[in-house]
Coordinates of C-alpha atoms in Angstrom, one line a residue:
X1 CA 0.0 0.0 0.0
X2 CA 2.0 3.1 -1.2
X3 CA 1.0 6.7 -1.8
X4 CA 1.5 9.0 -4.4
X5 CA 1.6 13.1 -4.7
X6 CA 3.3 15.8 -5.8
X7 CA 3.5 19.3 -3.3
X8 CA 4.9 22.2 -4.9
X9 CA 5.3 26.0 -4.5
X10 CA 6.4 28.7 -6.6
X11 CA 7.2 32.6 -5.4
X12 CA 7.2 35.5 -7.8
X13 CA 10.3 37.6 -6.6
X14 CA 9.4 40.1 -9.5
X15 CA 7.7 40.2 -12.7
X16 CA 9.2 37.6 -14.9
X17 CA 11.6 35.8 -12.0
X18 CA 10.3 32.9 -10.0
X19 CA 12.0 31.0 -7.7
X20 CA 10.1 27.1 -7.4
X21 CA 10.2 23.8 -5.0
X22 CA 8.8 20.1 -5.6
X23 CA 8.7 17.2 -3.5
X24 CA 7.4 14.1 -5.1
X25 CA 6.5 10.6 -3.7
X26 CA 5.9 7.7 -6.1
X27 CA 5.9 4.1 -6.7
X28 CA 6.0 1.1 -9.0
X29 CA 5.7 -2.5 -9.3
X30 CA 8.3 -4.2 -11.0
X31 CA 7.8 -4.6 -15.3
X32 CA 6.7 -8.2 -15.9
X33 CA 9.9 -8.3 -18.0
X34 CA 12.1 -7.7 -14.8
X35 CA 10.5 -10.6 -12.8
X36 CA 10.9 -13.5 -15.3
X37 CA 13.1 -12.3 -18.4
X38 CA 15.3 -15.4 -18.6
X39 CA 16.7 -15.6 -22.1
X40 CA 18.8 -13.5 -25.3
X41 CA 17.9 -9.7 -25.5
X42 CA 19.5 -8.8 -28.7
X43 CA 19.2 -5.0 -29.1
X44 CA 21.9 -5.5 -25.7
X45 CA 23.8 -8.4 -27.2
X46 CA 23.2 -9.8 -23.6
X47 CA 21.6 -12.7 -22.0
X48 CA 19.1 -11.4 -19.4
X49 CA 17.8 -12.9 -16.2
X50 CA 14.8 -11.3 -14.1
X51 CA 14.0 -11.8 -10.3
X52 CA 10.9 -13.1 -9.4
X53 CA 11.4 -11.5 -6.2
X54 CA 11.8 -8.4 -7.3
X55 CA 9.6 -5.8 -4.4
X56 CA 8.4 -2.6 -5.3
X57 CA 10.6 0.3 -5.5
X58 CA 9.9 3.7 -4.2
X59 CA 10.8 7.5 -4.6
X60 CA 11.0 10.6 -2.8
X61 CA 11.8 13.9 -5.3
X62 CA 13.1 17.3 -4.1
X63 CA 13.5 20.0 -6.6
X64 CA 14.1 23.2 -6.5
X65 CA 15.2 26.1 -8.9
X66 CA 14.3 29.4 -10.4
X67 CA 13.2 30.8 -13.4
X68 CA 13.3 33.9 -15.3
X69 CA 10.3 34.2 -18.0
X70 CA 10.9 37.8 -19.4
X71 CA 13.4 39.8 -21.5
X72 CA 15.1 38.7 -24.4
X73 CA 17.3 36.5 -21.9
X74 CA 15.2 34.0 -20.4
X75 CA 15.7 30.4 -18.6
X76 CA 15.1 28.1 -15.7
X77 CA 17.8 26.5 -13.5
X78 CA 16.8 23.6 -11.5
X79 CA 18.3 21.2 -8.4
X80 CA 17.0 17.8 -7.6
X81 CA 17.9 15.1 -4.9
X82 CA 16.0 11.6 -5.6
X83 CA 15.8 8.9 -2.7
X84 CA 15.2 5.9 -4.3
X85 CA 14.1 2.7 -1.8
X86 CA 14.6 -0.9 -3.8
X87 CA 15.6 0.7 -7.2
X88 CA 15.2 -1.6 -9.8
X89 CA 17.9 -1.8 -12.3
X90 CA 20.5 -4.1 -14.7
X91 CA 23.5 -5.1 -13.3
X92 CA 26.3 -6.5 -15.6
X93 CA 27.8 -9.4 -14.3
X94 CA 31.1 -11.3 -14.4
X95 CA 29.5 -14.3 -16.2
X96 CA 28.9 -16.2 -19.9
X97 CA 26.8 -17.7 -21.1
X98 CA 27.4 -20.0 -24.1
X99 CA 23.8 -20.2 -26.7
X100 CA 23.6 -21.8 -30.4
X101 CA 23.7 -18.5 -31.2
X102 CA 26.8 -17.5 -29.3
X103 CA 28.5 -16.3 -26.3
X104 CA 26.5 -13.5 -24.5
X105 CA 27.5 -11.4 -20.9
X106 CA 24.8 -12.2 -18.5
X107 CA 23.1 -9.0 -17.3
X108 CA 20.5 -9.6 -14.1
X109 CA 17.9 -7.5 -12.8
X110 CA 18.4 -6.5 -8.9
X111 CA 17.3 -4.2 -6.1
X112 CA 19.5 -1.2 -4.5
X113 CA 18.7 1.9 -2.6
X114 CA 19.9 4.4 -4.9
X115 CA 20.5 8.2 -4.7
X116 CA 20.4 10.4 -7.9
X117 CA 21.4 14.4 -8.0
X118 CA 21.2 16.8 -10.5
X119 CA 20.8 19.3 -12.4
X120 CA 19.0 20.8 -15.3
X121 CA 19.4 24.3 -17.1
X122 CA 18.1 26.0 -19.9
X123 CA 18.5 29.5 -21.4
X124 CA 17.2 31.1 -24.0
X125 CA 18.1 34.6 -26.1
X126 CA 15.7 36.3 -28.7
X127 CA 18.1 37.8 -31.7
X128 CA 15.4 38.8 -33.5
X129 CA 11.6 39.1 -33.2
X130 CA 10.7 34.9 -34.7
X131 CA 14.7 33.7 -34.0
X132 CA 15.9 32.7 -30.7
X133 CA 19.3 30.5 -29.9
X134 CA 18.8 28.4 -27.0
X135 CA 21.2 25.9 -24.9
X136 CA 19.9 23.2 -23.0
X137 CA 21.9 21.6 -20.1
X138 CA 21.0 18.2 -18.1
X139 CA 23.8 16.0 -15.5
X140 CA 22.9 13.0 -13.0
X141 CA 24.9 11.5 -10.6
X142 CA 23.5 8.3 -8.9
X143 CA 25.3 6.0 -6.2
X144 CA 24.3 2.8 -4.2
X145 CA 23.8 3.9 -1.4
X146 CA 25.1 0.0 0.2
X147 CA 28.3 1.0 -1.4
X148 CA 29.0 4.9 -0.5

C-alpha cells in the first residue's frame, strides 16, 4: 500500500523571475519483463535474467530552482535530490553464457537503494523578433547507497 503526490510552490520575486520547490513521492511495481526475463535480448547483445522476487521500489523527489520568463534572456535552472528505496535496475555481471547463437555477458535485474542528483538548465536569447538560440543543459549522478 504506497502513496502518491506531488506538493509544490512557486514565489514570484518580480515580474518575470520565480523561484520554485517540488517534493514528489511515487511508486511502482516491477515490469513483468524484470520478474521472469530469462533468455537473449538482442538490441543488448546480452543474455538477461529477471528476479521473481523483485519488491516494489519507491521514490521521494526534491526540486528546487528558479526561473526567469521575461526579456530577451530568459531560462530556468533547477536542483534535484531523488531517494530511491529498492531501485530496480541491470547489473552486468562477471558471467557467460554459451547459446547456439553465441556467447552473451549475462546481465540480471536487482534491487539497490539508490540516490540520484542533478541538475537541469536552460537558457534562451531572442536575436530577433521569430529567432531565438537556446542551450539546454542536463547532468545526473547516482550512487548505491550499500556502497558509499
Amino acid at each position: 500500500n504506497q502513496t502518491v503526490g506531488t506538493l509544490g510552490a512557486s514565489y514570484l520575486l518580480k515580474e518575470g523571475l520565480k523561484v520554485h520547490a517540488t517534493m514528489a513521492q511515487a511508486w511502482r511495481p516491477p515490469a513483468i519483463s524484470e520478474l521472469f526475463i530469462d533468455g537473449i535480448v538482442q538490441a543488448q547483445a546480452a543474455y538477461v535474467i529477471g528476479d521473481r522476487n523483485l519488491k516494489e521500489e519507491s521514490s521521494l523527489n526534491l526540486s528546487t530552482g528558479i526561473s526567469k520568463t521575461s526579456g530577451k534572456l530568459t531560462g530556468d535552472l533547477s536542483f534535484y535530490y531523488d531517494f530511491n528505496n529498492d531501485y530496480i535496475y541491470l547489473r552486468p555481471t562477471q558471467e557467460f553464457i554459451l547459446t547456439t547463437r553465441g556467447t552473451y555477458r549475462v546481465l540480471r535485474y536487482v534491487q539497490v537503494d539508490a540516490r540520484f542528483y542533478g541538475t537541469d538548465a536552460f537558457l534562451a536569447y531572442q536575436i530577433y523578433e521569430k529567432l531565438n538560440i537556446s542551450l539546454k543543459y542536463s547532468g545526473v549522478r547516482a550512487y548505491n547507497k550499500a556502497n558509499n
